[in-house]
Coordinates of C-alpha atoms and ligand atoms in Angstrom, one line a residue:
X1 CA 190.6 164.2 25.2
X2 CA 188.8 164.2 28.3
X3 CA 187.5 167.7 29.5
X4 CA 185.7 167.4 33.3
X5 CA 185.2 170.8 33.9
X6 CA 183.9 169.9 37.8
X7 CA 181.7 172.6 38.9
X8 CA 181.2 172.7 42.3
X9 CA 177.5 171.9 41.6
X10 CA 176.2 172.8 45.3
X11 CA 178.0 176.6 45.1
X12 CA 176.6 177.3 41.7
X13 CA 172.5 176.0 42.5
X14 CA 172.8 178.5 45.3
X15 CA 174.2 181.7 42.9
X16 CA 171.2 181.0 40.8
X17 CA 168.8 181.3 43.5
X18 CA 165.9 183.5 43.1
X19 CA 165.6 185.8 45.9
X20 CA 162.0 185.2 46.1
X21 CA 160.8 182.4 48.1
X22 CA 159.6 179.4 45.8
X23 CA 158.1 176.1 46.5
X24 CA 161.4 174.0 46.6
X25 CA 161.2 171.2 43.7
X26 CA 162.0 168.1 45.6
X27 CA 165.4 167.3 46.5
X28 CA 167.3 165.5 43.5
X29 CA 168.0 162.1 44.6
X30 CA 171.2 161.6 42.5
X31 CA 174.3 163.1 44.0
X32 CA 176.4 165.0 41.2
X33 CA 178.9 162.5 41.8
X34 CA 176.8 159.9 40.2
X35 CA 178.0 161.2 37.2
X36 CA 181.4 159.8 38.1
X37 CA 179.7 156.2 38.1
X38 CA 179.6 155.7 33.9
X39 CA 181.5 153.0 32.7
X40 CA 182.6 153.0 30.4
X41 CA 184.1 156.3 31.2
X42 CA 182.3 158.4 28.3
X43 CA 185.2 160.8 26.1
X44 CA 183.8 164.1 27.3
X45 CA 181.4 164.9 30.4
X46 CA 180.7 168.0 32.1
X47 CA 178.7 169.0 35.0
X48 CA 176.2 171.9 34.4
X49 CA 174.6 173.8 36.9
X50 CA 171.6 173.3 38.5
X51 CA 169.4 170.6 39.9
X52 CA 169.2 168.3 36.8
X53 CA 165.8 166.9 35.1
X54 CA 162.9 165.2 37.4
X55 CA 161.7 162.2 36.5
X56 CA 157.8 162.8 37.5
X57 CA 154.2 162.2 36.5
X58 CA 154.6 165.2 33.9
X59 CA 157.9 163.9 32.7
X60 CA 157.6 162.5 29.0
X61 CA 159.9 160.8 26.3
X62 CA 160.0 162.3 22.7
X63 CA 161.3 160.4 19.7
X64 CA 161.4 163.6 17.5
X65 CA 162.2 161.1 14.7
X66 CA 159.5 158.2 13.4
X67 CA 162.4 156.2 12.5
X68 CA 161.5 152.7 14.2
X69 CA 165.0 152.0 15.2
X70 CA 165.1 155.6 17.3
X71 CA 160.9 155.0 18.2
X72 CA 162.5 151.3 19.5
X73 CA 165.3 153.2 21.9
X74 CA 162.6 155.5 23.3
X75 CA 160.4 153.1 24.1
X76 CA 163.4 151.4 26.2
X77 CA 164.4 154.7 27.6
X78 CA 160.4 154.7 29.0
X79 CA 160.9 151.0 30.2
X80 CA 164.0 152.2 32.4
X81 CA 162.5 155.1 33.6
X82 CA 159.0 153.7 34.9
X83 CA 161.6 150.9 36.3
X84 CA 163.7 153.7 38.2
X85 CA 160.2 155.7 39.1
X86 CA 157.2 153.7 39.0
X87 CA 155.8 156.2 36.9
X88 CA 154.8 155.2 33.6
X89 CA 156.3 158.0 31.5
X90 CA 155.0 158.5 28.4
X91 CA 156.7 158.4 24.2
X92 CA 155.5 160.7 21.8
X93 CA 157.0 160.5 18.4
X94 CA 157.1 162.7 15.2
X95 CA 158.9 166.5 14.9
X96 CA 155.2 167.8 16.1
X97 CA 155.5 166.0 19.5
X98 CA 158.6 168.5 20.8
X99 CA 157.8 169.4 24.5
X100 CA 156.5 172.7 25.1
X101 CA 159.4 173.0 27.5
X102 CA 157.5 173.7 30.7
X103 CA 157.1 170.4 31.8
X104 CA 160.2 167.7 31.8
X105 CA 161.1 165.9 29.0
X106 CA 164.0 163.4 26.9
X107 CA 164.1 164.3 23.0
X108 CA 165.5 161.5 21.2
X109 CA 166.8 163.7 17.8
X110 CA 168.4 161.1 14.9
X111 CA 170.9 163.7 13.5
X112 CA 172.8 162.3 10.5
X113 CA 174.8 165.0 10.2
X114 CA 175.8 165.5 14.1
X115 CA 179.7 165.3 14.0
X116 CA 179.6 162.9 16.5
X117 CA 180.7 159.6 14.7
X118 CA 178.2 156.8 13.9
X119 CA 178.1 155.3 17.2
X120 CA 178.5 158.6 19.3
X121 CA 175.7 160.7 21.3
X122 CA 175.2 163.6 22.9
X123 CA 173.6 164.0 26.1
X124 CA 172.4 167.3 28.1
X125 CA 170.3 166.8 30.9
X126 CA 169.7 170.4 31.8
X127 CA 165.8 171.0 32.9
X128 CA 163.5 170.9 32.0
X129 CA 164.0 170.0 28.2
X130 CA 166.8 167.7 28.2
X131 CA 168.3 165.9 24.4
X132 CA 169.2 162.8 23.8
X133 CA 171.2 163.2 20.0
X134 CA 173.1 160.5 17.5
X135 CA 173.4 160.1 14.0
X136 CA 172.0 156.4 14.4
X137 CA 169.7 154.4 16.9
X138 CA 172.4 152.6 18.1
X139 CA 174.3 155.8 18.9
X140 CA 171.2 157.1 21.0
X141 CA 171.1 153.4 22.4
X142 CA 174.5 154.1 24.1
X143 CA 172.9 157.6 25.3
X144 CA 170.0 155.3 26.9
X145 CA 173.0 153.3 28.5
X146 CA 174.4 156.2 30.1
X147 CA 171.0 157.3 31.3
X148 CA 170.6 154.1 32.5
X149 CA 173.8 154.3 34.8
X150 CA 172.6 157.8 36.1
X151 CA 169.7 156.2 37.4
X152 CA 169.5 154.6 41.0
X153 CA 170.4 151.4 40.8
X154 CA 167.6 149.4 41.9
X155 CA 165.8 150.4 38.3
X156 CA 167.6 147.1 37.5
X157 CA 165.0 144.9 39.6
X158 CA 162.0 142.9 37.9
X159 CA 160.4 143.5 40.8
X160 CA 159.3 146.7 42.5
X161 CA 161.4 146.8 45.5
X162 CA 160.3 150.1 46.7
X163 CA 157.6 152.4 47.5
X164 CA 156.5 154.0 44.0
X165 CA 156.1 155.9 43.0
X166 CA 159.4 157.7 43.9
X167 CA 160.2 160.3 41.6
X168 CA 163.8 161.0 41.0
X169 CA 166.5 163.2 38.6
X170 CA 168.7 162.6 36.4
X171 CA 172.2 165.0 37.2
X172 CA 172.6 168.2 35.1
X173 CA 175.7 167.0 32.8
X174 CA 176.7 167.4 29.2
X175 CA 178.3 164.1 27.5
X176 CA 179.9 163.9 24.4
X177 CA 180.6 160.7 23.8
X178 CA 182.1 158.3 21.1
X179 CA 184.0 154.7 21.2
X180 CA 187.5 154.9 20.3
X181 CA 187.1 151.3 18.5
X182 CA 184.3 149.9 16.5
X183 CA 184.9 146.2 17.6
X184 CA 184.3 146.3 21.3
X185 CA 183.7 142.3 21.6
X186 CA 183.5 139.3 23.6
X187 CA 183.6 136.0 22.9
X188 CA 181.5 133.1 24.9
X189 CA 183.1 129.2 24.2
X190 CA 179.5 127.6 23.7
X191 CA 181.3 124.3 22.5
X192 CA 183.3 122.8 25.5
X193 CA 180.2 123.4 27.4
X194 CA 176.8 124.0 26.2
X195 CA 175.3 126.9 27.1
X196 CA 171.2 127.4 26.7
X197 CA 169.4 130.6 24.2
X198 CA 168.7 132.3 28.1
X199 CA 171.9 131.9 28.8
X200 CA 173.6 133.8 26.1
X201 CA 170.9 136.7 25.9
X202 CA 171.8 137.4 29.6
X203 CA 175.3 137.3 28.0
X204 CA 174.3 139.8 25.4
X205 CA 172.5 141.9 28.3
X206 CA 175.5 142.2 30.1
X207 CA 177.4 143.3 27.1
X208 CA 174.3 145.6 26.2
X209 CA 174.9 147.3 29.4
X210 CA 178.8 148.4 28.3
X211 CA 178.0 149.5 25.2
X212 CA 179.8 146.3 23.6
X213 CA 178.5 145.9 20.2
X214 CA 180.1 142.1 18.6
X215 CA 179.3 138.6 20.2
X216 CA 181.5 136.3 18.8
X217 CA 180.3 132.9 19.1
X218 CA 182.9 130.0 19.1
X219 CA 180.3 127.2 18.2
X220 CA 182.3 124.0 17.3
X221 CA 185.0 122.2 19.1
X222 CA 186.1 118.9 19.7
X223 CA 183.6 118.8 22.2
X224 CA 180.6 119.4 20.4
X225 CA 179.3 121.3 17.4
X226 CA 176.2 123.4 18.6
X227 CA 174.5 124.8 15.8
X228 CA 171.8 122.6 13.9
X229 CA 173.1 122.0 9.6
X230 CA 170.2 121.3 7.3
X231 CA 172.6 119.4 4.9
X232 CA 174.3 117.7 7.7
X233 CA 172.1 116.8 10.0
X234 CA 174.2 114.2 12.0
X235 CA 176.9 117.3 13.4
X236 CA 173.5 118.0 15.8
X237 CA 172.1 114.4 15.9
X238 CA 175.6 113.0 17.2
X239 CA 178.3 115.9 17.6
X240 CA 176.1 117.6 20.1
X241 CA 175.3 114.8 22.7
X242 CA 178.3 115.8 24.9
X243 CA 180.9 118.2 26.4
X244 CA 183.8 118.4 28.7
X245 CA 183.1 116.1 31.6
X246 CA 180.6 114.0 29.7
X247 CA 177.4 116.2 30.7
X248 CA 174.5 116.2 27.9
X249 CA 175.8 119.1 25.9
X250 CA 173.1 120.5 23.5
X251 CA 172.7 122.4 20.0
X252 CA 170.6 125.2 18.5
X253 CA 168.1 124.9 16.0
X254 CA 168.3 127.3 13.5
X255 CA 165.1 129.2 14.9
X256 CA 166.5 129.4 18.1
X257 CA 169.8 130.5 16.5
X258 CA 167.7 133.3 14.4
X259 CA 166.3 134.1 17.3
X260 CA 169.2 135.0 19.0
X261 CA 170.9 136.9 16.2
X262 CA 167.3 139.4 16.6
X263 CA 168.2 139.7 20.0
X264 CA 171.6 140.9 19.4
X265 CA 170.5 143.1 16.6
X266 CA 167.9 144.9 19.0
X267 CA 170.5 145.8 21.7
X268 CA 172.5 146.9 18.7
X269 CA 175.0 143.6 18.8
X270 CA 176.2 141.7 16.1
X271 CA 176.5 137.9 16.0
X272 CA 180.0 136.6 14.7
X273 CA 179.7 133.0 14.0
X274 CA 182.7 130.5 14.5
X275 CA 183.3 127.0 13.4
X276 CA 186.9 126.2 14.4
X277 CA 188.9 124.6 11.2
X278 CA 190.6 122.7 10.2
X279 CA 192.1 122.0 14.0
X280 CA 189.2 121.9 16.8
X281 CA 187.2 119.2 14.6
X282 CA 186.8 116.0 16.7
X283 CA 182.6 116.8 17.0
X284 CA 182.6 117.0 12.9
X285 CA 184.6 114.1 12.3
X286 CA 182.4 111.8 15.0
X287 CA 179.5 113.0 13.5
X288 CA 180.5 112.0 9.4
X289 CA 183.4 109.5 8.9
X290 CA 183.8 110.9 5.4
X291 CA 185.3 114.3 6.1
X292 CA 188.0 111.8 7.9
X293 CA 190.8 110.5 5.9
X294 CA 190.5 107.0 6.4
X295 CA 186.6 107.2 6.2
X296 CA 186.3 106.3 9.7
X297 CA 184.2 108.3 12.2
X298 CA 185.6 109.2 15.5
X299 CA 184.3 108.4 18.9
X300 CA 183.2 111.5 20.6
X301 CA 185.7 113.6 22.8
X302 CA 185.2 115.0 26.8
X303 CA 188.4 116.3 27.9
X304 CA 190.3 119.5 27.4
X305 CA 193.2 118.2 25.2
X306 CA 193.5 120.8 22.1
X307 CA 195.6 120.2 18.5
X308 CA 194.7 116.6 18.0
X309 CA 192.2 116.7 15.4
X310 CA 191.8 118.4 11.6
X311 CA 189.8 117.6 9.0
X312 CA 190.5 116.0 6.0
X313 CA 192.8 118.6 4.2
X314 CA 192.9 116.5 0.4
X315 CA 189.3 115.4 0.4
X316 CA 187.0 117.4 -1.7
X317 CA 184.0 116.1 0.4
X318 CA 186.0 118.7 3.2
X319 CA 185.4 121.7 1.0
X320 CA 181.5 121.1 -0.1
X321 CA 181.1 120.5 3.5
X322 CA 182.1 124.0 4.5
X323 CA 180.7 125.8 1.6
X324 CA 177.1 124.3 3.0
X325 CA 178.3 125.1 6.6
X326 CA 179.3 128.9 6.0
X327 CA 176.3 129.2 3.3
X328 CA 173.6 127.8 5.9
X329 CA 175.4 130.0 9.1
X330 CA 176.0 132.8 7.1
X331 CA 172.8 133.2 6.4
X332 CA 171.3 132.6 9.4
X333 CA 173.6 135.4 11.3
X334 CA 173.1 138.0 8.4
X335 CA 177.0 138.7 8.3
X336 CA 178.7 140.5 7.2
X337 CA 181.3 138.1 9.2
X338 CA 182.5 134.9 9.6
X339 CA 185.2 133.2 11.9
X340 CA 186.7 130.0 10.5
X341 CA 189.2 129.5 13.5
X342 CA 192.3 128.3 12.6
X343 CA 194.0 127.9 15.4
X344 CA 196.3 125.3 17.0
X345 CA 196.8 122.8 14.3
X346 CA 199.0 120.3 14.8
X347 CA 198.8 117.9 12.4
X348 CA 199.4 120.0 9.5
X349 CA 202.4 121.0 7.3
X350 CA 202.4 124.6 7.1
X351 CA 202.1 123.9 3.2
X352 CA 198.7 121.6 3.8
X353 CA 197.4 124.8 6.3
X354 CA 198.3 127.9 4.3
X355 CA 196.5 126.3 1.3
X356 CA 193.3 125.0 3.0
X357 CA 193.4 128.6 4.8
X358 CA 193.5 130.9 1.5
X359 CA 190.7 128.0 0.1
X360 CA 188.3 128.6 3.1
X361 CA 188.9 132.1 2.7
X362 CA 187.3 132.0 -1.1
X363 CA 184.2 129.9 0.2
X364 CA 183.7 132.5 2.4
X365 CA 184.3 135.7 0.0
X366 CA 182.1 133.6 -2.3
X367 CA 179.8 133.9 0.6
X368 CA 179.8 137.6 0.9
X369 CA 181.1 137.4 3.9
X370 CA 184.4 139.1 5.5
X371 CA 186.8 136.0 6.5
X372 CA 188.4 136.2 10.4
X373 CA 190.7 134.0 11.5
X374 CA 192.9 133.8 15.0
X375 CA 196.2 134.7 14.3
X376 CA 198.1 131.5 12.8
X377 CA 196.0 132.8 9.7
X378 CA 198.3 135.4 9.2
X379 CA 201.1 133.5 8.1
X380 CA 198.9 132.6 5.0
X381 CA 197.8 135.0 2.1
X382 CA 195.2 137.4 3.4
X383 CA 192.1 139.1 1.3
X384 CA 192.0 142.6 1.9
X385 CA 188.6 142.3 3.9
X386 CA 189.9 139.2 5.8
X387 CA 190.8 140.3 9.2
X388 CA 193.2 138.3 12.1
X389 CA 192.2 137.8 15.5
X390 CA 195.0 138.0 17.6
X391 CA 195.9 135.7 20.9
X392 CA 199.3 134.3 21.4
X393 CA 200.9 136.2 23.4
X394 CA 204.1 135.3 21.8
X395 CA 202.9 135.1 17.7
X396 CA 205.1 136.6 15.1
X397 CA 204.3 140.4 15.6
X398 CA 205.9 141.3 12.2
X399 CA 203.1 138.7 10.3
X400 CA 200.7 140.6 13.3
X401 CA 201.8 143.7 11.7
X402 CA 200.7 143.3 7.7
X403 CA 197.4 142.1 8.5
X404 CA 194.5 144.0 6.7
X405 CA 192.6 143.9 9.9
X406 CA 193.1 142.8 13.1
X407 CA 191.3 142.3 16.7
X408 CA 193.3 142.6 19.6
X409 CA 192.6 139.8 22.2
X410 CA 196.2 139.1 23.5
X411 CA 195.6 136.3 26.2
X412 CA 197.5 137.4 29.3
X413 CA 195.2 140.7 29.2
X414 CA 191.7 140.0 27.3
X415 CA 191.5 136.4 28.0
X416 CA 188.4 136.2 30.3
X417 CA 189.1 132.4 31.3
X418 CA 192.3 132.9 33.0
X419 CA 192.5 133.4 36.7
X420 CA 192.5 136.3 38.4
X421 CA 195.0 135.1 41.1
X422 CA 196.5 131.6 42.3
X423 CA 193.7 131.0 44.5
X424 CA 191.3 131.7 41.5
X425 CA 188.9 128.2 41.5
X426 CA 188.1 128.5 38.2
X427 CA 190.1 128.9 34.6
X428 CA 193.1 128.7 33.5
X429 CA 196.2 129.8 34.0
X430 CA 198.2 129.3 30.5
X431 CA 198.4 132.8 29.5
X432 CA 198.7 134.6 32.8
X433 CA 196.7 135.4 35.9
X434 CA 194.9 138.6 35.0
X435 CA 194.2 140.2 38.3
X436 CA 191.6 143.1 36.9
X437 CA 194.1 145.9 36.6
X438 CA 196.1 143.9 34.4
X439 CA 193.3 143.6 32.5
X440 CA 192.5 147.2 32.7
X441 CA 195.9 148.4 32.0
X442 CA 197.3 147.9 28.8
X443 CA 196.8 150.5 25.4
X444 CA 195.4 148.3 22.2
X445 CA 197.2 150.6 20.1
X446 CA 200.9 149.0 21.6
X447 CA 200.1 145.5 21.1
X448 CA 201.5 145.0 17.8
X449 CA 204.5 147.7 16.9
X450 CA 204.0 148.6 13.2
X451 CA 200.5 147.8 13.0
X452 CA 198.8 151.1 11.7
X453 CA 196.2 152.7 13.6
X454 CA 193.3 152.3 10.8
X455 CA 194.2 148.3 10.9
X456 CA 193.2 147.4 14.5
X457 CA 189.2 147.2 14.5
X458 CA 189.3 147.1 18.0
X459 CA 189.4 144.6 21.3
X460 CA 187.6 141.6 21.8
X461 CA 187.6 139.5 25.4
X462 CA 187.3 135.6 24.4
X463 CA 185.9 133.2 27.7
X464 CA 186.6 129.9 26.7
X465 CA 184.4 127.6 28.5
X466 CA 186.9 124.3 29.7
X467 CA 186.2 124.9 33.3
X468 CA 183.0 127.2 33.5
X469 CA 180.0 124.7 33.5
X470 CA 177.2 127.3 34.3
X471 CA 176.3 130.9 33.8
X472 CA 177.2 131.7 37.2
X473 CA 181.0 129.9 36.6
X474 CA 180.8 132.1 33.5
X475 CA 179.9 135.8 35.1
X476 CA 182.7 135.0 38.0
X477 CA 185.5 134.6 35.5
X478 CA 184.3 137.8 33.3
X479 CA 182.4 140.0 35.7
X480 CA 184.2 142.5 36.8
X481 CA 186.8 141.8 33.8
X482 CA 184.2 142.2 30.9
X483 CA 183.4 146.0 32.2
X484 CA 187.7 146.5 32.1
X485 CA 187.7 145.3 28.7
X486 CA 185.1 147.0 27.8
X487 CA 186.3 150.7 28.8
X488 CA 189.1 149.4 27.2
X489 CA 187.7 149.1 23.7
X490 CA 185.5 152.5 24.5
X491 CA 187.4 155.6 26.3
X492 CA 190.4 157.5 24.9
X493 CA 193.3 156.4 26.8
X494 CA 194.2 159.7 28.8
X495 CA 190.7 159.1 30.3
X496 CA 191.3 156.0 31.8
X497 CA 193.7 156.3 34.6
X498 CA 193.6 153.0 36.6
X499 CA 192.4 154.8 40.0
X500 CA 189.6 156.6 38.7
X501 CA 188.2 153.6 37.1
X502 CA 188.7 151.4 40.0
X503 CA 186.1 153.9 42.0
X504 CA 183.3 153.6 38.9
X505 CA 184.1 150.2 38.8
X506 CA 183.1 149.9 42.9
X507 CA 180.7 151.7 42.2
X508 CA 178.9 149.2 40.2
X509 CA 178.8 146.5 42.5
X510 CA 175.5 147.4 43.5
X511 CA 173.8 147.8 40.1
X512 CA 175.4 143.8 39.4
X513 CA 174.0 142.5 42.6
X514 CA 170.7 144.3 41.5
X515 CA 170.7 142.3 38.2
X516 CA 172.2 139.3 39.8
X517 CA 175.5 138.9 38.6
X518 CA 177.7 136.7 40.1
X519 CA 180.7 139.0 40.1
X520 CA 184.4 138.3 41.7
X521 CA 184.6 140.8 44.7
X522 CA 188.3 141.5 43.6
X523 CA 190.3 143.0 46.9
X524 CA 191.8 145.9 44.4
X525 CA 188.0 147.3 44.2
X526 CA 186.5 149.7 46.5
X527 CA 182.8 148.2 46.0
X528 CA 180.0 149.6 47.2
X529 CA 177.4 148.5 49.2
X530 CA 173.5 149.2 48.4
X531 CA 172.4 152.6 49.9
X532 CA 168.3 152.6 50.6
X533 CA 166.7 155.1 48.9
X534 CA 166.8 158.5 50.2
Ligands
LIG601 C1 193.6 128.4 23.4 S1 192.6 130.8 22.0 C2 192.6 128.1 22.5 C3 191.3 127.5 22.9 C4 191.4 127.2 24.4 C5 192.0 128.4 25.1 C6 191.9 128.3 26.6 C7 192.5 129.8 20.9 C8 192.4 130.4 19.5 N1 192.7 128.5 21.2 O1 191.1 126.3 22.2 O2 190.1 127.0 24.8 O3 193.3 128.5 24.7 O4 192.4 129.4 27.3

């Protein structure tokens, strides 16, 4: 539940002032209402009293744990702060390093037994020792998030934009803070359009920045197939030359794709790698007339059409071809998951896909890796590990309802390439248009009557890429959606009325335009413009 006990913060510095004249410290530069600015909106936040911990040339960083994962998430901390200040603040490390607790400091404690959950924190700010505790770096990396959102917004810019250096505060608060789901994902559509290594870790930035924690990457189509097979080299040679429109399309090696699963893993995001089957298959069946029933390649595909193709259900070729697929993927992404799509076949008898489904599934198990499929797959006999993605608005809810797992992405809410209005240039409109309340308001844990609670790993917002041919196409359709979804996945539901996240939401407009997102300036905001430093 959410407890914001709202001191009047103004009335209670005054009560605690010492009757004695004092040099003033300098003025705070971050309102108490800042706090108001987190998104997503964290479970438990209270402001304390006073003026809240400068950020100055005696401040320092302390990692009171070695560990390098926590030593990694100070560092970053340090990064934002010299970013926010100028001023490079130091990171000392070890239990020896504590802060004598007359000059400022950030202690970074890894607490395994803090009864916080795995991924929560808890943050005090109070001066001049203020903690930063979780029972896991990527619990103090959401802490750093937070911090990061009570900083001034132009701590986003590359470039110094301002005089430095300009000292500044965090607010006195007390967070305690944990997501209600432990899948808080998005999905980016890398197969209808290609998009480039800098283009998805900006996409992983952004999800970094909302404490979102899977990116699902949907990374073979008709299309194209984007992801470079040892054993099958032509899927890269030949299925990656295009995309929708005809445009040059493109693939990863395997380096690059390594490189982007490290990344992830450093922002504390894991890579969920999807090849579409046995629907979605054109690129795979240009690329090797074999896995075709009549032996015959296909010529490559450019338009948006879906349910056309499938691979060769009866062939045994089909099956050593995705053991090497899933084996050589599999490996590369470190699981523990992998997404063997699934959807929109129509081509198949439901006898022909139920059996090629559950013999995917035991590649995959054989694997070691957890089997996820959108949610036809839940018509067909599930593992216990294997989990259903679900998006038709209209699927079977009872079939929705026995699956050992599931992820919530119900299209007319978490689908990121619809349009938000009829006047919306880009996406879709299939599903709905998902103006961003409608993607704001809706409870995950009403989607599917019956499901229990423990089933539904959490939310995940797919943007499929048909009509988005750049990053920038990409950022309008999800930004300012992505942050909904994400709050979504995050807060406790009584602490997300739609008004008070509409006024945090505003209230990140100038933090995007900082890091240059191309975000929809959706008439239901209130966004706010960027203030000069005071
Ligand atoms: C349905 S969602 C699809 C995709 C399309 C998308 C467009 C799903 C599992 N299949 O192939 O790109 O709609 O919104």
């Amino acid at each position: 539940m959410l407890a914001v006990a709202l001191i009047v913060t103004g009335a209670c510095a005054h009560a605690a002032k010492p009757k004695t004249p004092q040099a003033q410290p300098p003025a705070p530069q971050l309102a108490s209402s800042s706090t108001a600015a987190i998104l997503p909106a964290p479970a438990q936040l209270t402001d304390l009293p006073g003026d809240g911990l400068p950020i100055n040339a005696q401040t320092v960083v302390v990692s009171a744990s070695t560990d390098p994962g926590a030593v990694r998430v100070a560092e970053a901390l340090a990064l934002l702060l010299k970013r926010a200040t100028g001023i490079a603040v130091p990171v000392k490390t070890g239990p020896a390093a504590a802060a004598d607790g007359r000059i400022p400091s950030i202690t970074l404690i890894l607490d395994p037994e803090a009864a916080i959950g795995d991924e929560g924190y808890q943050l005090v700010t109070a001066a001049p020792a203020a903690t930063l505790k979780a029972r896991t770096p990527a619990g103090l990396s959401y802490g750093v998030q937070t911090i990061r959102q009570l900083l001034p917004y132009w701590s986003e810019y590359e470039a110094v934009m301002f005089q430095q250096p300009r000292p500044a505060a965090l607010p006195a608060v007390n967070i305690v803070d944990a997501p209600r789901y432990a899948w808080r994902g998005a999905m980016l559509d890398v197969a209808r359009h290609f998009f480039t290594l800098e283009d998805v870790e900006r996409f992983i930035d952004i999800m970094a920045l909302h404490k979102m924690n899977r990116l699902h990457l949907h990374l073979a189509d008709d299309q194209g197939w984007r992801i470079e097979i040892s054993k099958w080299p032509d899927l890269t040679a030949k299925g990656a030359l295009t995309q929708v429109g005809g445009g040059r399309g493109g693939s990863y090696t395997q380096a690059q794709f390594a490189a982007l699963v490290s990344y992830a893993a450093d922002r504390f995001i894991t890579i969920v790698p999807e090849i579409d089957m046995p629907g979605h298959t054109n690129a795979a069946l240009a690329s090797y007339g074999e896995l075709n029933c009549d032996g015959r390649a296909k010529p490559v595909f450019t338009g948006t059409d879906v349910g056309f193709s499938a691979l060769c259900v009866d062939k045994d070729v089909t099956y050593r071809f995705i053991d090497d697929v899933v084996g050589e993927i599999g490996a590369l992404a470190k699981g523990p998951y992998f997404h063997v799509g699934g959807d929109e076949v129509k081509t198949l008898t439901a006898a022909q896909y139920k059996s090629f489904v559950e013999r995917v599934q035991s590649i995959v198990q054989a694997h070691g890796l957890q089997m996820i499929g959108w949610d036809e797959v839940a018509a067909t006999s599930l593992a216990p590990a294997s989990i259903v993605q679900h998006w038709r608005p209209d699927a079977a809810k009872a079939d929705l309802a026995r699956a050992p797992h599931l992820i919530l992405s119900p299209a007319d809410r978490a689908y990121l390439d619809m349009k938000y209005d009829r006047d919306t240039a880009l996406g879709l409109n299939w599903a709905a248009l998902i103006p961003v309340r409608s993607a704001y308001e809706w409870d995950p844990a009403a989607i599917v009557p019956g499901a229990p609670a423990a089933a539904i790993l959490g939310v995940e917002a797919p943007i499929w890429s048909e009509t988005t041919a750049s990053m920038r196409d990409v950022e309008f359709l999800m930004m300012p959606r992505l942050a909904a979804i994400a709050e979504v996945a995050w807060s406790p539901q009584a602490a997300r009325p739609w008004d008070t996240f509409r006024a945090r939401l505003g209230a990140q407009a100038p933090r995007w335009t900082a890091l240059g997102i191309n975000f929809y300036r959706s008439p239901d905001v209130p966004w706010k413009g960027m203030d000069a430093p005071r």
